[in-house]
Amino acid sequence: KESVEKRFMRLYVVRHGESEANEKGLWAGWHDVSLTEKGMKDAEGVKRILSRYHMDKVYSSSLKRAKETARLAVPYLEAEVWHELDEQKLGVLEMMGKEERDSRYGSILPSCMDSRDFSFFGGEDRDTVQKRIWSFMKEMESEDPDVFIAVFTHFWPMIEMVSYVLGRNVGADYVFPKNGSVILFDFRYGKWRIEDPFSF
């Protein structure tokens, strides 16, 4: 392990490995899907990145694909589940094929996607996702300043974490976390910094 004198709190934020929904080009949202074989390899790649340091804690969303990635990437710690880290809920759009989505909702879907407001479909709007992700980030600010934490989450929560640190809303055109990518945040002297976008 690389020796690092801990004088600050670090979050190694990971997007889960490829899921069965990712493989099929479907939107999973809150639907529970497992990792594919490639997703397991993604998790092994995360393990190689994180193995340079000793993680003190592991936090994961409640969804299977994130928990499976956490188990494979940091096998020596059990993940603590935080529902705040769950992906954006998409309601009836979850696991619906693109052709069906477009035929049923093509007239309204583009504006919903632009605003990230899926409440019409029984899902969440962006404000709801932001509130829970930003609540998580505020909780992390009260963590012990000398801990390294691996956080296993999803595409949109990672974008909202970046938005929180930058103090402005960003989208997928600014940062596009791929499956198995890691973004390093650290918190010191009351301020967040984004350290290393290992795999934007």
N, CA, C and O of each residue as an XYZ file, in Angstrom:
800
protein
N       0.841     -1.189      0.000
C       0.000      0.000      0.000
C       0.879      1.242      0.000
O       1.904      1.302      0.678
N       0.449      2.240     -0.783
C       1.177      3.503     -0.801
C       0.963      4.218      0.525
O      -0.161      4.279      1.024
N       2.031      4.759      1.096
C       1.935      5.439      2.381
C       1.470      6.878      2.174
O       2.098      7.646      1.445
N       0.367      7.229      2.822
C      -0.173      8.584      2.735
C      -0.486      9.054      4.144
O      -1.220      8.387      4.873
N       0.060     10.191      4.532
C      -0.259     10.763      5.833
C      -1.623     11.426      5.720
O      -1.794     12.371      4.950
N      -2.576     10.946      6.471
C      -3.951     11.408      6.330
C      -4.188     12.668      7.165
O      -4.159     12.632      8.395
N      -4.419     13.759      6.481
C      -4.782     14.998      7.158
C      -6.065     15.562      6.565
O      -6.400     16.729      6.766
N      -6.762     14.726      5.843
C      -7.981     15.160      5.172
C      -8.829     13.934      4.877
O      -8.349     12.801      4.912
N     -10.096     14.185      4.586
C     -11.020     13.095      4.270
C     -11.108     12.957      2.752
O     -11.257     13.949      2.038
N     -11.013     11.719      2.267
C     -11.103     11.451      0.834
C     -12.293     10.555      0.532
O     -12.575      9.602      1.259
N     -12.987     10.877     -0.555
C     -14.013     10.006     -1.106
C     -13.553      9.506     -2.465
O     -13.295     10.299     -3.371
N     -13.451      8.201     -2.606
C     -13.193      7.589     -3.905
C     -14.559      7.139     -4.426
O     -15.073      6.095     -4.024
N     -15.135      7.932     -5.320
C     -16.510      7.703     -5.762
C     -16.496      6.899     -7.065
O     -15.881      7.298     -8.054
N     -17.183      5.768     -7.040
C     -17.111      4.775     -8.121
C     -18.484      4.596     -8.767
O     -19.490      4.438     -8.076
N     -18.513      4.623    -10.097
C     -19.720      4.154    -10.775
C     -19.620      2.638    -10.913
O     -18.575      2.106    -11.288
N     -20.706      1.957    -10.609
C     -20.742      0.490    -10.667
C     -20.269     -0.031    -12.021
O     -20.272      0.694    -13.016
N     -19.866     -1.286    -12.041
C     -19.483     -1.936    -13.289
C     -20.674     -2.127    -14.216
O     -21.822     -1.902    -13.832
N     -20.383     -2.542    -15.431
C     -21.456     -2.720    -16.409
C     -22.537     -3.660    -15.866
O     -22.240     -4.739    -15.353
N     -23.782     -3.231    -15.988
C     -24.911     -4.037    -15.525
C     -25.613     -4.694    -16.707
O     -25.322     -4.393    -17.865
N     -26.533     -5.587    -16.401
C     -27.327     -6.236    -17.450
C     -28.123     -5.212    -18.249
O     -28.341     -5.385    -19.448
N     -28.559     -4.140    -17.580
C     -29.289     -3.080    -18.281
C     -28.358     -2.295    -19.194
O     -28.714     -1.995    -20.333
N     -27.159     -1.960    -18.697
C     -26.183     -1.254    -19.534
C     -25.880     -2.051    -20.794
O     -25.810     -1.495    -21.890
N     -25.701     -3.352    -20.632
C     -25.359     -4.221    -21.759
C     -26.433     -4.177    -22.842
O     -26.130     -4.272    -24.032
N     -27.694     -4.032    -22.421
C     -28.815     -4.041    -23.358
C     -29.247     -2.642    -23.785
O     -30.187     -2.490    -24.565
N     -28.562     -1.623    -23.276
C     -28.925     -0.251    -23.624
C     -30.215      0.217    -22.981
O     -30.904      1.078    -23.528
N     -30.556     -0.350    -21.810
C     -31.786      0.008    -21.104
C     -31.491      0.924    -19.927
O     -30.374      0.936    -19.408
N     -32.480      1.684    -19.510
C     -32.366      2.541    -18.334
C     -32.865      1.769    -17.127
O     -34.030      1.376    -17.084
N     -32.010      1.547    -16.155
C     -32.395      0.720    -15.003
C     -33.046      1.529    -13.891
O     -34.009      1.069    -13.277
N     -32.533      2.729    -13.622
C     -33.083      3.503    -12.515
C     -33.012      2.740    -11.205
O     -31.939      2.309    -10.785
N     -34.161      2.576    -10.563
C     -34.214      1.840     -9.294
C     -34.407      0.340     -9.504
O     -34.456     -0.410     -8.529
N     -34.518     -0.110    -10.740
C     -34.696     -1.538    -11.006
C     -33.405     -2.271    -10.657
O     -32.315     -1.833    -11.027
N     -33.532     -3.388     -9.942
C     -32.347     -4.115     -9.496
C     -31.857     -5.056    -10.591
O     -32.562     -5.981    -10.995
N     -30.656     -4.809    -11.056
C     -30.035     -5.673    -12.060
C     -28.628     -6.041    -11.576
O     -28.023     -5.316    -10.785
N     -28.132     -7.145    -12.050
C     -26.808     -7.626    -11.647
C     -25.732     -7.148    -12.613
O     -26.028     -6.617    -13.684
N     -24.491     -7.344    -12.220
C     -23.366     -7.063    -13.099
C     -23.260     -8.134    -14.178
O     -23.619     -9.292    -13.964
N     -22.762     -7.728    -15.333
C     -22.398     -8.686    -16.371
C     -20.985     -9.195    -16.081
O     -20.341     -8.762    -15.125
N     -20.522    -10.107    -16.910
C     -19.141    -10.576    -16.781
C     -18.169     -9.399    -16.961
O     -17.176     -9.286    -16.241
N     -18.469     -8.535    -17.925
C     -17.640     -7.342    -18.107
C     -17.720     -6.436    -16.884
O     -16.726     -5.825    -16.491
N     -18.912     -6.350    -16.281
C     -19.075     -5.535    -15.080
C     -18.208     -6.019    -13.933
O     -17.690     -5.220    -13.152
N     -18.053     -7.332    -13.834
C     -17.169     -7.900    -12.806
C     -15.716     -7.533    -13.090
O     -14.942     -7.283    -12.166
N     -15.349     -7.502    -14.367
C     -13.994     -7.083    -14.736
C     -13.800     -5.598    -14.447
O     -12.719     -5.177    -14.035
N     -14.861     -4.798    -14.665
C     -14.799     -3.377    -14.297
C     -14.500     -3.232    -12.805
O     -13.691     -2.396    -12.403
N     -15.163     -4.055    -11.991
C     -14.957     -4.006    -10.544
C     -13.527     -4.392    -10.176
O     -12.950     -3.826     -9.247
N     -12.956     -5.350    -10.897
C     -11.565     -5.719    -10.652
C     -10.631     -4.557    -10.985
O      -9.620     -4.356    -10.312
N     -10.973     -3.793    -12.028
C     -10.192     -2.610    -12.355
C     -10.251     -1.568    -11.251
O      -9.246     -0.933    -10.931
N     -11.437     -1.395    -10.668
C     -11.585     -0.484     -9.528
C     -10.745     -0.976     -8.354
O     -10.112     -0.185     -7.654
N     -10.747     -2.292     -8.148
C      -9.954     -2.872     -7.055
C      -8.479     -2.525     -7.203
O      -7.807     -2.227     -6.216
N      -7.975     -2.562     -8.431
C      -6.560     -2.236     -8.657
C      -6.269     -0.768     -8.328
O      -5.212     -0.445     -7.785
N      -7.215      0.115     -8.661
C      -7.036      1.534     -8.341
C      -7.058      1.748     -6.822
O      -6.183      2.413     -6.266
N      -8.065      1.177     -6.166
C      -8.237      1.419     -4.729
C      -7.209      0.679     -3.882
O      -6.968      1.064     -2.738
N      -6.601     -0.369     -4.418
C      -5.672     -1.170     -3.619
C      -4.388     -0.416     -3.272
O      -3.598     -0.879     -2.449
N      -4.184      0.720     -3.888
C      -3.020      1.542     -3.543
C      -3.166      2.166     -2.159
O      -2.186      2.595     -1.549
N      -4.387      2.209     -1.683
C      -4.674      2.812     -0.381
C      -5.534      1.863      0.441
O      -6.174      0.963     -0.104
N      -5.545      2.066      1.738
C      -6.427      1.270      2.600
C      -7.696      2.060      2.837
O      -7.660      3.146      3.416
N      -8.813      1.522      2.395
C     -10.098      2.165      2.647
C     -10.511      1.921      4.099
O     -10.414      0.803      4.605
N     -10.964      2.969      4.747
C     -11.440      2.848      6.127
C     -12.918      2.487      6.189
O     -13.370      1.827      7.125
N     -13.670      2.930      5.173
C     -15.103      2.659      5.126
C     -15.524      2.461      3.675
O     -14.867      2.928      2.744
N     -16.637      1.757      3.512
C     -17.238      1.598      2.190
C     -18.717      1.926      2.296
O     -19.423      1.375      3.141
N     -19.182      2.819      1.442
C     -20.594      3.155      1.360
C     -21.097      2.774     -0.035
O     -20.391      2.931     -1.031
N     -22.328      2.272     -0.082
C     -22.899      1.858     -1.360
C     -24.358      2.259     -1.436
O     -25.033      2.397     -0.416
N     -24.836      2.446     -2.658
C     -26.277      2.583     -2.855
C     -26.938      1.260     -2.476
O     -26.261      0.262     -2.231
N     -28.244      1.268     -2.433
C     -28.969      0.046     -2.055
C     -29.160     -0.900     -3.226
O     -29.684     -2.001     -3.055
N     -28.740     -0.483     -4.414
C     -29.006     -1.279     -5.620
C     -27.932     -2.340     -5.841
O     -26.750     -2.121     -5.574
N     -28.370     -3.480     -6.329
C     -27.520     -4.666     -6.446
C     -26.234     -4.400     -7.225
O     -25.163     -4.856     -6.824
N     -26.329     -3.675     -8.324
C     -25.154     -3.473     -9.172
C     -24.054     -2.688     -8.470
O     -22.868     -2.913     -8.715
N     -24.451     -1.770     -7.597
C     -23.458     -1.019     -6.820
C     -22.887     -1.885     -5.699
O     -21.680     -1.876     -5.457
N     -23.753     -2.630     -5.018
C     -23.279     -3.475     -3.917
C     -22.360     -4.577     -4.423
O     -21.372     -4.909     -3.768
N     -22.674     -5.149     -5.584
C     -21.802     -6.188     -6.150
C     -20.434     -5.618     -6.506
O     -19.408     -6.259     -6.280
N     -20.427     -4.405     -7.066
C     -19.151     -3.762     -7.401
C     -18.337     -3.504     -6.138
O     -17.128     -3.733     -6.120
N     -18.995     -3.029     -5.086
C     -18.316     -2.764     -3.819
C     -17.703     -4.040     -3.246
O     -16.566     -4.034     -2.775
N     -18.460     -5.125     -3.291
C     -17.974     -6.394     -2.726
C     -16.733     -6.890     -3.456
O     -15.809     -7.415     -2.834
N     -16.712     -6.724     -4.764
C     -15.578     -7.191     -5.557
C     -14.383     -6.255     -5.463
O     -13.236     -6.701     -5.489
N     -14.649     -4.972     -5.353
C     -13.564     -3.988     -5.382
C     -12.892     -3.786     -4.024
O     -11.692     -3.519     -3.954
N     -13.662     -3.913     -2.955
C     -13.102     -3.764     -1.598
C     -13.577     -4.948     -0.771
O     -14.462     -4.797      0.071
N     -12.996     -6.139     -1.001
C     -13.510     -7.358     -0.375
C     -13.272     -7.441      1.125
O     -13.893     -8.258      1.805
N     -12.378     -6.605      1.650
C     -12.059     -6.702      3.073
C     -12.981     -5.865      3.968
O     -12.836     -5.896      5.190
N     -13.930     -5.116      3.379
C     -14.875     -4.328      4.168
C     -16.296     -4.564      3.671
O     -16.529     -4.708      2.470
N     -17.236     -4.601      4.598
C     -18.648     -4.706      4.215
C     -19.194     -3.303      3.974
O     -18.957     -2.389      4.764
N     -19.916     -3.147      2.890
C     -20.449     -1.830      2.531
C     -21.640     -1.464      3.410
O     -22.507     -2.290      3.694
N     -21.656     -0.207      3.830
C     -22.814      0.355      4.521
C     -23.720      0.986      3.463
O     -23.265      1.778      2.637
N     -24.998      0.630      3.496
C     -25.929      1.075      2.463
C     -26.483      2.461      2.782
O     -26.942      2.727      3.892
N     -26.427      3.332      1.782
C     -27.025      4.672      1.845
C     -27.987      4.796      0.667
O     -27.571      4.779     -0.491
N     -29.287      4.920      0.978
C     -30.269      5.073     -0.097
C     -30.085      6.398     -0.846
O     -30.501      6.534     -1.996
N     -29.463      7.359     -0.183
C     -29.197      8.644     -0.845
C     -28.367      8.467     -2.112
O     -28.415      9.304     -3.013
N     -27.607      7.378     -2.179
C     -26.700      7.134     -3.302
C     -27.364      6.402     -4.464
O     -26.712      6.131     -5.472
N     -28.654      6.077     -4.337
C     -29.344      5.354     -5.399
C     -29.417      6.199     -6.676
O     -29.369      7.429     -6.637
N     -29.534      5.505     -7.794
C     -29.687      6.171     -9.090
C     -31.001      6.943     -9.134
O     -31.885      6.720     -8.308
N     -31.128      7.844    -10.091
C     -32.383      8.568    -10.274
C     -33.487      7.589    -10.651
O     -33.311      6.744    -11.529
N     -34.621      7.711     -9.981
C     -35.778      6.864    -10.274
C     -36.438      7.347    -11.561
O     -36.671      8.543    -11.738
N     -36.740      6.396    -12.468
C     -37.295      6.746    -13.776
C     -38.712      6.225    -13.990
O     -39.273      6.392    -15.073
N     -39.291      5.603    -12.983
C     -40.671      5.140    -13.076
C     -40.869      4.107    -14.166
O     -40.094      3.156    -14.277
N     -41.918      4.293    -14.981
C     -42.293      3.283    -15.981
C     -41.264      3.166    -17.104
O     -41.319      2.219    -17.888
N     -40.334      4.104    -17.193
C     -39.313      4.029    -18.237
C     -38.237      2.997    -17.936
O     -37.470      2.613    -18.819
N     -38.184      2.555    -16.697
C     -37.137      1.618    -16.311
C     -37.293      0.283    -17.040
O     -38.357     -0.336    -17.016
N     -36.210     -0.143    -17.686
C     -36.120     -1.411    -18.417
C     -37.028     -1.437    -19.655
O     -37.328     -2.507    -20.185
N     -37.459     -0.265    -20.109
C     -38.271     -0.169    -21.317
C     -37.351      0.045    -22.517
O     -36.459      0.892    -22.469
N     -37.557     -0.698    -23.571
C     -36.731     -0.562    -24.758
C     -36.888      0.798    -25.416
O     -37.925      1.445    -25.269
N     -35.872      1.230    -26.135
C     -35.884      2.548    -26.764
C     -37.034      2.695    -27.751
O     -37.675      3.745    -27.802
N     -37.299      1.660    -28.530
C     -38.379      1.736    -29.519
C     -39.724      1.986    -28.848
O     -40.515      2.804    -29.317
N     -39.980      1.283    -27.755
C     -41.242      1.471    -27.026
C     -41.283      2.842    -26.375
O     -42.315      3.513    -26.404
N     -40.164      3.267    -25.786
C     -40.103      4.611    -25.178
C     -40.467      5.681    -26.194
O     -41.286      6.563    -25.935
N     -39.836      5.576    -27.358
C     -40.038      6.605    -28.376
C     -41.460      6.591    -28.919
O     -42.040      7.646    -29.178
N     -42.024      5.396    -29.092
C     -43.375      5.318    -29.660
C     -44.436      5.800    -28.669
O     -45.436      6.396    -29.069
N     -44.220      5.545    -27.393
C     -45.216      5.925    -26.389
C     -45.043      7.348    -25.887
O     -46.020      8.045    -25.613
N     -43.784      7.776    -25.769
C     -43.535      9.063    -25.097
C     -42.648     10.004    -25.904
O     -42.113     10.971    -25.363
N     -42.491      9.727    -27.191
C     -41.565     10.502    -28.004
C     -41.829     11.994    -28.024
O     -40.900     12.783    -28.193
N     -43.089     12.396    -27.851
C     -43.420     13.817    -27.922
C     -42.992     14.601    -26.686
O     -42.762     15.808    -26.766
N     -42.883     13.926    -25.547
C     -42.541     14.645    -24.307
C     -41.184     14.248    -23.733
O     -40.625     14.955    -22.894
N     -40.661     13.117    -24.188
C     -39.431     12.592    -23.590
C     -38.231     13.534    -23.731
O     -37.483     13.691    -22.767
N     -38.014     14.170    -24.894
C     -36.843     15.054    -25.006
C     -36.816     16.177    -23.975
O     -35.762     16.460    -23.407
N     -37.949     16.818    -23.723
C     -37.966     17.903    -22.736
C     -37.764     17.370    -21.327
O     -37.135     18.027    -20.497
N     -38.295     16.178    -21.049
C     -38.100     15.558    -19.732
C     -36.623     15.220    -19.529
O     -36.084     15.397    -18.437
N     -35.979     14.736    -20.583
C     -34.562     14.391    -20.484
C     -33.705     15.645    -20.321
O     -32.739     15.644    -19.558
N     -34.054     16.705    -21.030
C     -33.293     17.951    -20.916
C     -33.344     18.507    -19.502
O     -32.337     18.981    -18.976
N     -34.529     18.446    -18.885
C     -34.693     18.981    -17.530
C     -34.407     17.934    -16.453
O     -34.343     18.254    -15.266
N     -34.235     16.683    -16.878
C     -34.062     15.543    -15.968
C     -35.211     15.446    -14.976
O     -35.017     15.161    -13.794
N     -36.414     15.691    -15.487
C     -37.625     15.610    -14.678
C     -38.454     14.428    -15.178
O     -39.092     14.506    -16.228
N     -38.438     13.329    -14.410
C     -39.145     12.123    -14.803
C     -40.372     11.876    -13.912
O     -40.862     10.751    -13.818
N     -40.855     12.932    -13.266
C     -41.993     12.787    -12.362
C     -43.262     12.366    -13.110
O     -44.115     11.684    -12.542
N     -43.391     12.766    -14.373
C     -44.552     12.371    -15.180
C     -44.651     10.854    -15.287
O     -45.747     10.303    -15.391
N     -43.506     10.182    -15.262
C     -43.448      8.728    -15.429
C     -43.431      7.987    -14.089
O     -43.250      6.770    -14.051
N     -43.620      8.721    -13.001
C     -43.539      8.099    -11.679
C     -42.132      8.061    -11.138
O     -41.845      7.335    -10.187
N     -41.247      8.846    -11.743
C     -39.856      8.909    -11.289
C     -39.565     10.186    -10.521
O     -40.470     10.832     -9.994
N     -38.292     10.536    -10.467
C     -37.857     11.701     -9.721
C     -37.476     12.845    -10.657
O     -37.085     12.622    -11.803
N     -37.596     14.077    -10.149
C     -37.045     15.211    -10.871
C     -35.628     15.478    -10.368
O     -35.191     14.890     -9.378
N     -34.921     16.362    -11.050
C     -33.521     16.610    -10.693
C     -33.399     17.178     -9.291
O     -32.470     16.831     -8.560
N     -34.316     18.038     -8.912
C     -34.237     18.665     -7.588
C     -34.277     17.612     -6.485
O     -33.562     17.724     -5.490
N     -35.112     16.589     -6.661
C     -35.215     15.522     -5.657
C     -33.907     14.753     -5.545
O     -33.446     14.453     -4.444
N     -33.312     14.435     -6.696
C     -32.031     13.714     -6.690
C     -30.950     14.574     -6.047
O     -30.157     14.087     -5.241
N     -30.923     15.860     -6.409
C     -29.921     16.753     -5.833
C     -30.030     16.820     -4.327
O     -29.019     16.782     -3.625
N     -31.238     16.919     -3.828
C     -31.426     17.060     -2.382
C     -30.832     15.872     -1.628
O     -30.185     16.048     -0.596
N     -31.052     14.659     -2.148
C     -30.524     13.508     -1.400
C     -29.018     13.351     -1.583
O     -28.319     12.954     -0.651
N     -28.512     13.661     -2.788
C     -27.070     13.562     -2.994
C     -26.346     14.654     -2.218
O     -25.314     14.391     -1.602
N     -26.861     15.849     -2.240
C     -26.212     16.945     -1.519
C     -26.301     16.733     -0.011
O     -25.414     17.147      0.736
N     -27.379     16.085      0.430
C     -27.478     15.721      1.847
C     -26.365     14.748      2.219
O     -25.763     14.867      3.286
N     -26.091     13.788      1.343
C     -24.990     12.847      1.571
C     -23.665     13.586      1.658
O     -22.862     13.307      2.548
N     -23.426     14.519      0.754
C     -22.162     15.257      0.756
C     -22.005     16.073      2.035
O     -20.908     16.161      2.587
N     -23.085     16.663      2.500
C     -23.019     17.422      3.750
C     -22.704     16.505      4.927
O     -21.965     16.883      5.837
N     -23.272     15.292      4.905
C     -22.956     14.313      5.950
C     -21.467     13.971      5.921
O     -20.844     13.820      6.972
N     -20.910     13.851      4.749
C     -19.495     13.513      4.622
C     -18.604     14.615      5.194
O     -17.487     14.344      5.635
N     -19.087     15.837      5.188
C     -18.290     16.951      5.721
C     -18.081     16.842      7.231
O     -17.171     17.463      7.782
N     -18.922     16.055      7.896
C     -18.764     15.854      9.336
C     -18.032     14.565      9.667
O     -17.901     14.207     10.837
N     -17.547     13.855      8.628
C     -16.777     12.627      8.848
C     -15.434     12.959      9.507
O     -14.963     14.096      9.473
N     -14.842     11.931     10.104
C     -13.487     12.050     10.641
C     -12.568     12.562      9.531
O     -12.603     12.031      8.420
N     -11.749     13.580      9.803
C     -10.907     14.144      8.744
C      -9.774     13.229      8.285
O      -9.063     13.564      7.337
N      -9.595     12.101      8.926
C      -8.482     11.211      8.577
C      -8.959      9.867      8.042
O      -8.384      8.830      8.372
N     -10.009      9.876      7.217
C     -10.504      8.609      6.684
C     -10.544      8.641      5.162
O     -10.743      9.685      4.541
N     -10.347      7.452      4.585
C     -10.521      7.244      3.155
C     -11.770      6.378      2.984
O     -11.881      5.315      3.594
N     -12.705      6.835      2.155
C     -13.991      6.164      1.996
C     -14.224      5.845      0.524
O     -14.113      6.724     -0.331
N     -14.548      4.587      0.228
C     -14.955      4.193     -1.119
C     -16.473      4.278     -1.195
O     -17.176      3.728     -0.348
N     -16.974      4.970     -2.214
C     -18.410      5.196     -2.371
C     -18.842      4.606     -3.712
O     -18.316      4.989     -4.757
N     -19.796      3.676     -3.686
C     -20.240      2.995     -4.897
C     -21.648      3.454     -5.247
O     -22.598      3.232     -4.496
N     -21.761      4.095     -6.399
C     -23.018      4.729     -6.756
C     -23.249      4.633     -8.256
O     -22.866      3.643     -8.880
N     -23.872      5.651     -8.842
C     -24.395      5.567    -10.198
C     -24.096      6.839    -10.990
O     -23.493      7.786    -10.485
N     -24.533      6.828    -12.237
C     -24.207      7.899    -13.186
C     -24.656      9.277    -12.696
O     -23.833     10.177    -12.526
N     -25.962      9.439    -12.470
C     -26.462     10.774    -12.110
C     -26.053     11.222    -10.714
O     -25.765     12.405    -10.539
N     -26.011     10.363     -9.724
C     -25.479     10.809     -8.426
C     -24.053     11.346     -8.522
O     -23.713     12.306     -7.831
N     -23.212     10.742     -9.368
C     -21.838     11.232     -9.506
C     -21.820     12.634    -10.114
O     -21.027     13.484     -9.709
N     -22.696     12.867    -11.085
C     -22.781     14.201    -11.679
C     -23.255     15.218    -10.646
O     -22.772     16.350    -10.629
N     -24.195     14.826     -9.784
C     -24.672     15.757     -8.756
C     -23.610     16.022     -7.692
O     -23.584     17.104     -7.106
N     -22.741     15.055     -7.437
C     -21.623     15.303     -6.518
C     -20.680     16.348     -7.104
O     -20.225     17.249     -6.400
N     -20.393     16.221     -8.387
C     -19.543     17.212     -9.051
C     -20.220     18.581     -9.012
O     -19.561     19.591     -8.762
N     -21.530     18.622     -9.258
C     -22.273     19.878     -9.200
C     -22.160     20.514     -7.812
O     -21.976     21.724     -7.683
N     -22.273     19.680     -6.783
C     -22.191     20.180     -5.406
C     -20.841     20.829     -5.148
O     -20.774     21.920     -4.582
N     -19.770     20.169     -5.557
C     -18.424     20.681     -5.305
C     -18.168     21.959     -6.106
O     -17.540     22.890     -5.600
N     -18.642     22.009     -7.335
C     -18.411     23.180     -8.191
C     -19.343     24.342     -7.855
O     -19.071     25.487     -8.214
N     -20.448     24.039     -7.161
C     -21.397     25.090     -6.808
C     -22.274     25.526     -7.967
O     -22.811     26.634     -7.957
N     -22.425     24.673     -8.960
C     -23.293     24.967    -10.104
C     -23.704     23.649    -10.751
O     -23.008     22.640    -10.646
N     -24.844     23.686    -11.417
C     -25.340     22.479    -12.066
C     -24.521     22.156    -13.305
O     -24.307     23.010    -14.165
N     -24.068     20.921    -13.383
C     -23.409     20.438    -14.590
C     -24.174     19.219    -15.087
O     -24.983     18.639    -14.362
N     -23.911     18.842    -16.319
C     -24.593     17.693    -16.901
C     -23.623     16.702    -17.486
O     -22.417     16.772    -17.249
N     -24.164     15.770    -18.259
C     -23.343     14.719    -18.851
C     -22.394     15.261    -19.903
O     -21.447     14.577    -20.291
N     -22.635     16.490    -20.377
C     -21.703     17.093    -21.325
C     -20.445     17.597    -20.634
O     -19.431     17.853    -21.284
N     -20.515     17.741    -19.296
C     -19.353     18.203    -18.525
C     -18.544     17.030    -17.986
O     -17.317     17.008    -18.084
N     -19.244     16.063    -17.420
C     -18.575     14.872    -16.902
C     -19.454     13.668    -17.217
O     -20.662     13.692    -16.985
N     -18.833     12.610    -17.749
C     -19.581     11.419    -18.164
C     -18.934     10.199    -17.521
O     -18.077      9.559    -18.130
N     -19.341      9.869    -16.283
C     -18.707      8.734    -15.589
C     -19.052      7.405    -16.251
O     -20.217      7.008    -16.296
N     -18.056      6.739    -16.752
C     -18.264      5.437    -17.371
C     -18.369      4.355    -16.301
O     -17.991      4.568    -15.148
N     -18.881      3.210    -16.691
C     -18.921      2.081    -15.755
C     -17.519      1.769    -15.258
O     -16.584      1.630    -16.047
N     -17.382      1.659    -13.936
C     -16.090      1.344    -13.353
C     -15.155      2.528    -13.215
O     -13.990      2.352    -12.858
N     -15.641      3.740    -13.492
C     -14.781      4.919    -13.337
C     -14.761      5.386    -11.884
O     -15.692      5.129    -11.120
N     -13.687      6.073    -11.521
C     -13.491      6.551    -10.151
C     -13.187      8.044    -10.188
O     -12.320      8.491    -10.940
N     -13.904      8.810     -9.374
C     -13.610     10.234     -9.196
C     -13.204     10.437     -7.744
O     -13.902     10.003     -6.827
N     -12.078     11.097     -7.544
C     -11.560     11.317     -6.197
C     -11.886     12.731     -5.732
O     -11.498     13.718     -6.356
N     -12.613     12.800     -4.616
C     -12.915     14.067     -3.951
C     -12.151     14.096     -2.635
O     -12.040     13.073     -1.959
N     -11.627     15.253     -2.268
C     -11.159     15.356     -0.884
C     -11.716     16.612     -0.235
O     -12.044     17.594     -0.900
N     -11.812     16.545      1.095
C     -12.399     17.622      1.882
C     -11.395     18.023      2.948
O     -11.069     17.235      3.837
N     -10.905     19.256      2.854
C      -9.946     19.758      3.836
C     -10.172     21.249      4.037
O     -10.547     21.970      3.112
N      -9.937     21.693      5.258
C     -10.094     23.108      5.607
C     -11.467     23.646      5.186
O     -11.600     24.793      4.761
N     -12.488     22.780      5.319
C     -13.849     23.210      5.026
C     -14.187     23.336      3.562
O     -15.223     23.905      3.218
N     -13.331     22.812      2.677
C     -13.582     22.940      1.246
C     -13.390     21.602      0.527
O     -12.529     20.795      0.877
N     -14.228     21.405     -0.492
C     -14.110     20.225     -1.347
C     -13.202     20.516     -2.531
O     -13.146     21.637     -3.035
N     -12.496     19.482     -2.960
C     -11.739     19.547     -4.199
C     -11.946     18.250     -4.965
O     -12.066     17.176     -4.375
N     -11.985     18.365     -6.278
C     -11.997     17.179     -7.126
C     -10.561     16.941     -7.533
O      -9.964     17.747     -8.246
N     -10.007     15.830     -7.077
C      -8.580     15.585     -7.233
C      -8.226     14.910     -8.557
O      -7.478     15.467     -9.361
N      -8.758     13.725     -8.782
C      -8.341     12.931     -9.925
C      -9.532     12.306    -10.624
O     -10.134     11.375    -10.090
N      -9.891     12.795    -11.811
C     -10.900     12.089    -12.601
C     -10.246     10.898    -13.295
O      -9.832     11.006    -14.449
N     -10.151      9.773    -12.607
C      -9.405      8.635    -13.123
C      -9.930      8.179    -14.483
O      -9.160      7.727    -15.331
N     -11.234      8.297    -14.687
C     -11.780      7.753    -15.936
C     -13.065      8.470    -16.307
O     -14.131      7.855    -16.345
N     -12.975      9.781    -16.584
C     -14.150     10.500    -17.071
C     -14.486      9.961    -18.448
O     -15.447     10.414    -19.070
